[in-house]
Amino acid sequence: MALIAIAADKGSPGVTTTAVALAAVWPRRALLAEVDPAGGDLVYRSAAAHGGALDPNTGMLSLAATARRGLAAEQLWDHAQPIAGGLDVLVGLAGSEQAAGLTGLWPILGRSFATLADSPQGAADVIADCGRIGADSPVLELLSHTSLVLLLASTEPEQLARVRDRAAALSAKLHGGHRAASQLGFPPIGVLLLTEPGGGDRIARQVNDMLIAAQTGAQVVGTIAHDPAGAEQLAGRRRGRLDKSLIIRSVRQVAGDVFHRFNLAASYNAAYSNGAPQ
């Protein structure tokens, strides 16, 4: 697929937890990039594979310095660190002050993330934790390079209204002109719903109908179990069989569905862009 961005609107927690879980169970090799302009969390919540702390200066901060001189996709690995469990991550910035230094670099980063899947050295898909995005978020400049944008939302009425409006705004920015209510543009915009165990399918159908009726250009692509205990296990703060947790079981289902559903779309878009016959 290449680059998958995960984001949320105001008041929707769980983006980092979902991004870590998705990257951990992704069907191909994955690199997790914390690109949230407000700052990353993994340096505080995750241990390095060697058991010590992650280096906050090796990741997006060091990558930004390299990107100013040009950036090849395989250079991303020079700035990645493995966390406990083996997942490779690009640790996020310390905060919005450092994010200001990335002005003008987001398209460069987006292109490098998007082409890592085709790199002859260490090919991988990039899962980008974009945090909470709004109309003025600088990370929007990265989204045009994605193969898929995933918006995370809980099922409270105000959150569903927000994700509906954010999806419509993103579709207008990324896709441009009017399209049929059920038609996805490229990159596709999918909605992930954070639901209580049981009843997720029914809620997903209702929300999907709402998104289509509102002509948002987005569709529900899966549900993630609201599982505080599993999230604590994922962060290394609680013992237990993580592979048996509700969150990992639900994310594994989403990962498989998303990968197979949108991998073909990504390939088709690449062919279309290269002038392949219809």
XYZ file of C-alpha atoms in Angstrom:
278
model
C 0.000 0.000 0.000
C 2.724 2.479 1.024
C 1.531 5.294 3.336
C -1.511 5.018 5.631
C -2.379 8.050 7.769
C -4.401 7.766 10.988
C -5.940 10.893 12.483
C -8.860 12.176 14.521
C -10.817 15.340 15.040
C -11.139 17.271 18.300
C -11.849 15.188 21.370
C -11.195 11.784 19.789
C -8.487 9.984 21.786
C -6.756 6.747 20.888
C -4.955 7.618 17.648
C -1.492 6.635 18.894
C -2.721 3.413 20.487
C -4.571 2.487 17.287
C -1.565 3.360 15.111
C 0.784 1.224 17.229
C -1.638 -1.709 17.198
C -2.239 -1.440 13.450
C 1.476 -1.275 12.645
C 2.175 -4.215 14.966
C -0.263 -6.547 13.176
C 0.071 -5.145 9.635
C 0.276 -7.907 6.983
C 3.534 -6.489 5.607
C 6.573 -4.999 7.285
C 5.571 -1.643 8.743
C 7.303 1.502 9.981
C 5.356 3.608 12.461
C 5.902 7.364 12.080
C 4.732 9.772 14.790
C 4.028 12.862 12.699
C 1.605 14.591 15.084
C 2.601 18.297 15.027
C 1.553 18.572 18.684
C 4.280 16.102 19.642
C 4.777 12.375 20.031
C 3.892 10.077 22.933
C 5.935 6.945 22.336
C 9.111 8.314 23.888
C 7.164 8.538 27.166
C 5.058 5.389 26.985
C 7.240 2.805 25.212
C 10.589 1.232 25.994
C 13.274 0.616 23.416
C 13.933 -2.949 22.302
C 17.134 -2.993 24.374
C 15.097 -2.272 27.512
C 16.165 1.328 27.982
C 14.533 4.581 26.964
C 13.948 5.697 23.406
C 16.172 8.504 22.137
C 13.946 11.581 21.616
C 16.475 13.089 19.215
C 16.441 10.138 16.795
C 13.256 10.134 14.778
C 11.258 12.953 13.241
C 13.636 15.556 14.655
C 16.758 14.056 13.096
C 14.818 13.162 9.949
C 13.839 16.797 9.455
C 17.506 17.826 9.445
C 18.268 15.193 6.807
C 15.233 16.125 4.693
C 16.533 19.661 4.206
C 19.289 18.168 2.051
C 16.942 15.815 0.193
C 15.587 12.506 1.396
C 15.642 9.035 -0.143
C 13.117 6.541 1.190
C 15.756 4.104 2.472
C 17.216 6.862 4.659
C 14.132 6.613 6.871
C 15.628 3.544 8.532
C 18.610 5.610 9.719
C 16.217 7.492 12.004
C 14.049 4.574 13.188
C 14.265 2.839 16.556
C 12.836 -0.570 17.486
C 10.564 -0.591 20.524
C 9.913 -3.524 22.830
C 8.190 -6.150 20.705
C 10.241 -5.285 17.617
C 8.160 -2.591 15.906
C 10.281 0.079 14.201
C 9.217 3.650 14.950
C 10.129 7.189 13.990
C 9.785 8.910 17.356
C 7.748 12.096 17.234
C 8.685 15.678 17.933
C 8.700 17.159 21.416
C 5.936 19.627 20.605
C 4.546 22.294 18.330
C 7.676 24.438 18.696
C 9.753 21.781 16.962
C 6.978 21.193 14.421
C 7.430 24.773 13.223
C 10.851 23.695 11.969
C 9.214 21.245 9.547
C 7.544 24.016 7.539
C 8.018 23.217 3.865
C 9.244 19.683 4.585
C 5.909 17.842 4.872
C 5.620 17.107 1.113
C 9.204 15.790 1.089
C 8.462 13.543 4.045
C 5.207 12.402 2.445
C 6.937 11.377 -0.782
C 9.607 9.450 1.115
C 7.043 7.659 3.270
C 4.977 6.809 0.194
C 7.898 5.329 -1.743
C 9.382 3.228 1.063
C 7.128 0.342 -0.010
C 9.033 0.177 -3.307
C 12.505 0.704 -1.868
C 14.986 -2.035 -2.837
C 16.500 -1.684 0.644
C 14.096 -2.386 3.492
C 10.719 -2.029 1.788
C 7.861 -1.367 4.209
C 4.519 0.365 4.488
C 4.433 3.464 6.689
C 1.689 3.918 9.282
C 1.590 7.630 10.153
C 0.143 8.767 13.479
C -1.118 12.246 12.579
C -2.850 12.983 15.883
C -5.756 15.398 15.807
C -6.084 17.383 12.611
C -7.979 20.506 11.738
C -8.225 22.890 8.831
C -4.900 24.540 9.719
C -2.885 21.412 10.553
C 0.465 21.383 8.708
C 0.266 17.598 8.386
C -2.463 18.074 5.752
C 0.382 18.652 3.279
C 1.401 15.031 3.806
C -2.028 13.508 3.131
C -1.947 13.904 -0.654
C 0.834 11.283 -0.698
C -1.127 8.674 1.231
C -2.697 5.493 -0.072
C -5.381 5.714 2.611
C -6.530 8.176 5.273
C -8.190 6.676 8.349
C -10.218 8.873 10.706
C -10.783 7.490 14.204
C -13.949 8.388 16.097
C -15.888 7.192 19.110
C -19.637 6.731 18.820
C -20.871 9.663 20.903
C -23.211 11.844 18.788
C -20.901 14.863 18.891
C -17.934 12.761 17.776
C -19.876 11.281 14.877
C -20.905 14.784 13.801
C -17.277 15.898 13.964
C -15.929 12.970 11.969
C -18.661 13.505 9.355
C -17.660 17.162 8.958
C -13.914 16.430 9.018
C -14.300 13.691 6.397
C -16.249 16.039 4.131
C -13.620 18.778 4.531
C -10.773 16.357 3.806
C -12.582 14.965 0.783
C -13.041 18.471 -0.618
C -9.337 19.205 -0.109
C -7.973 15.894 -1.390
C -10.543 14.949 -4.033
C -11.811 18.243 -5.347
C -15.062 18.193 -7.329
C -18.404 16.537 -6.676
C -18.806 12.759 -6.920
C -21.515 10.230 -6.260
C -22.429 9.800 -2.606
C -21.065 6.236 -2.420
C -17.927 6.852 -4.505
C -14.516 7.117 -2.829
C -11.873 9.392 -4.292
C -8.136 8.843 -4.054
C -6.670 8.673 -1.543
C -9.706 6.978 0.008
C -10.939 8.252 3.365
C -12.040 5.558 5.778
C -13.590 5.885 9.220
C -12.668 3.609 12.118
C -15.132 3.516 14.984
C -14.024 2.983 18.561
C -16.869 0.885 19.980
C -17.768 -1.047 23.077
C -17.538 -4.833 22.601
C -20.713 -6.125 20.929
C -23.012 -4.146 18.669
C -20.216 -2.667 16.599
C -21.540 -3.958 13.286
C -24.924 -2.322 13.759
C -23.405 1.027 14.697
C -20.977 0.804 11.792
C -23.830 0.308 9.314
C -25.737 3.269 10.738
C -22.713 5.566 10.652
C -21.797 4.426 7.158
C -25.301 5.281 5.945
C -24.908 8.723 7.516
C -21.557 9.332 5.805
C -22.931 8.309 2.419
C -26.120 10.355 2.808
C -24.056 13.413 3.725
C -21.865 12.863 0.618
C -18.700 13.026 2.705
C -16.601 10.933 0.326
C -15.837 8.568 3.221
C -17.020 5.167 4.394
C -16.731 3.147 7.588
C -14.004 0.535 7.127
C -14.038 -1.164 10.527
C -14.460 -1.028 14.288
C -11.842 -1.018 17.044
C -12.730 -2.431 20.456
C -12.664 0.043 23.326
C -10.314 -1.957 25.532
C -8.504 0.069 28.232
C -6.825 -3.032 29.649
C -5.511 -4.038 26.222
C -4.278 -0.505 25.605
C -2.341 -0.667 28.880
C -0.801 -3.966 27.772
C 0.119 -2.473 24.407
C 1.907 0.385 26.183
C 3.797 -2.077 28.377
C 2.119 -0.894 31.581
C 0.158 -4.079 32.231
C 0.933 -7.780 31.973
C -1.144 -10.253 30.005
C -1.580 -12.027 26.681
C -1.657 -9.057 24.345
C -2.486 -11.231 21.349
C -5.701 -12.300 23.132
C -6.779 -8.749 23.993
C -9.923 -7.305 22.438
C -8.050 -4.392 20.917
C -5.491 -6.557 19.109
C -8.127 -9.001 17.899
C -10.239 -6.178 16.473
C -7.277 -4.341 14.960
C -6.023 -7.546 13.339
C -9.410 -7.895 11.620
C -9.292 -4.268 10.491
C -5.712 -4.608 9.225
C -6.560 -7.610 7.072
C -9.731 -6.050 5.697
C -8.108 -2.691 4.967
C -5.009 -4.203 3.391
C -6.918 -6.410 0.980
C -9.654 -3.884 0.223
C -7.419 -0.914 -0.544
C -4.229 -2.531 -1.779
C -5.878 -3.092 -5.181
C -7.109 0.507 -5.223
C -3.599 1.781 -4.549
C -2.189 -0.343 -7.365
C -4.908 0.874 -9.729
C -4.177 4.496 -8.867
C -0.467 4.002 -9.567
C -1.266 2.499 -12.950
C -3.717 5.291 -13.727
C -1.146 7.936 -12.807
C 1.386 6.298 -15.107
C -1.015 6.449 -18.060
C -2.045 2.818 -18.143
C -5.023 2.080 -20.398
C -8.434 1.931 -18.744
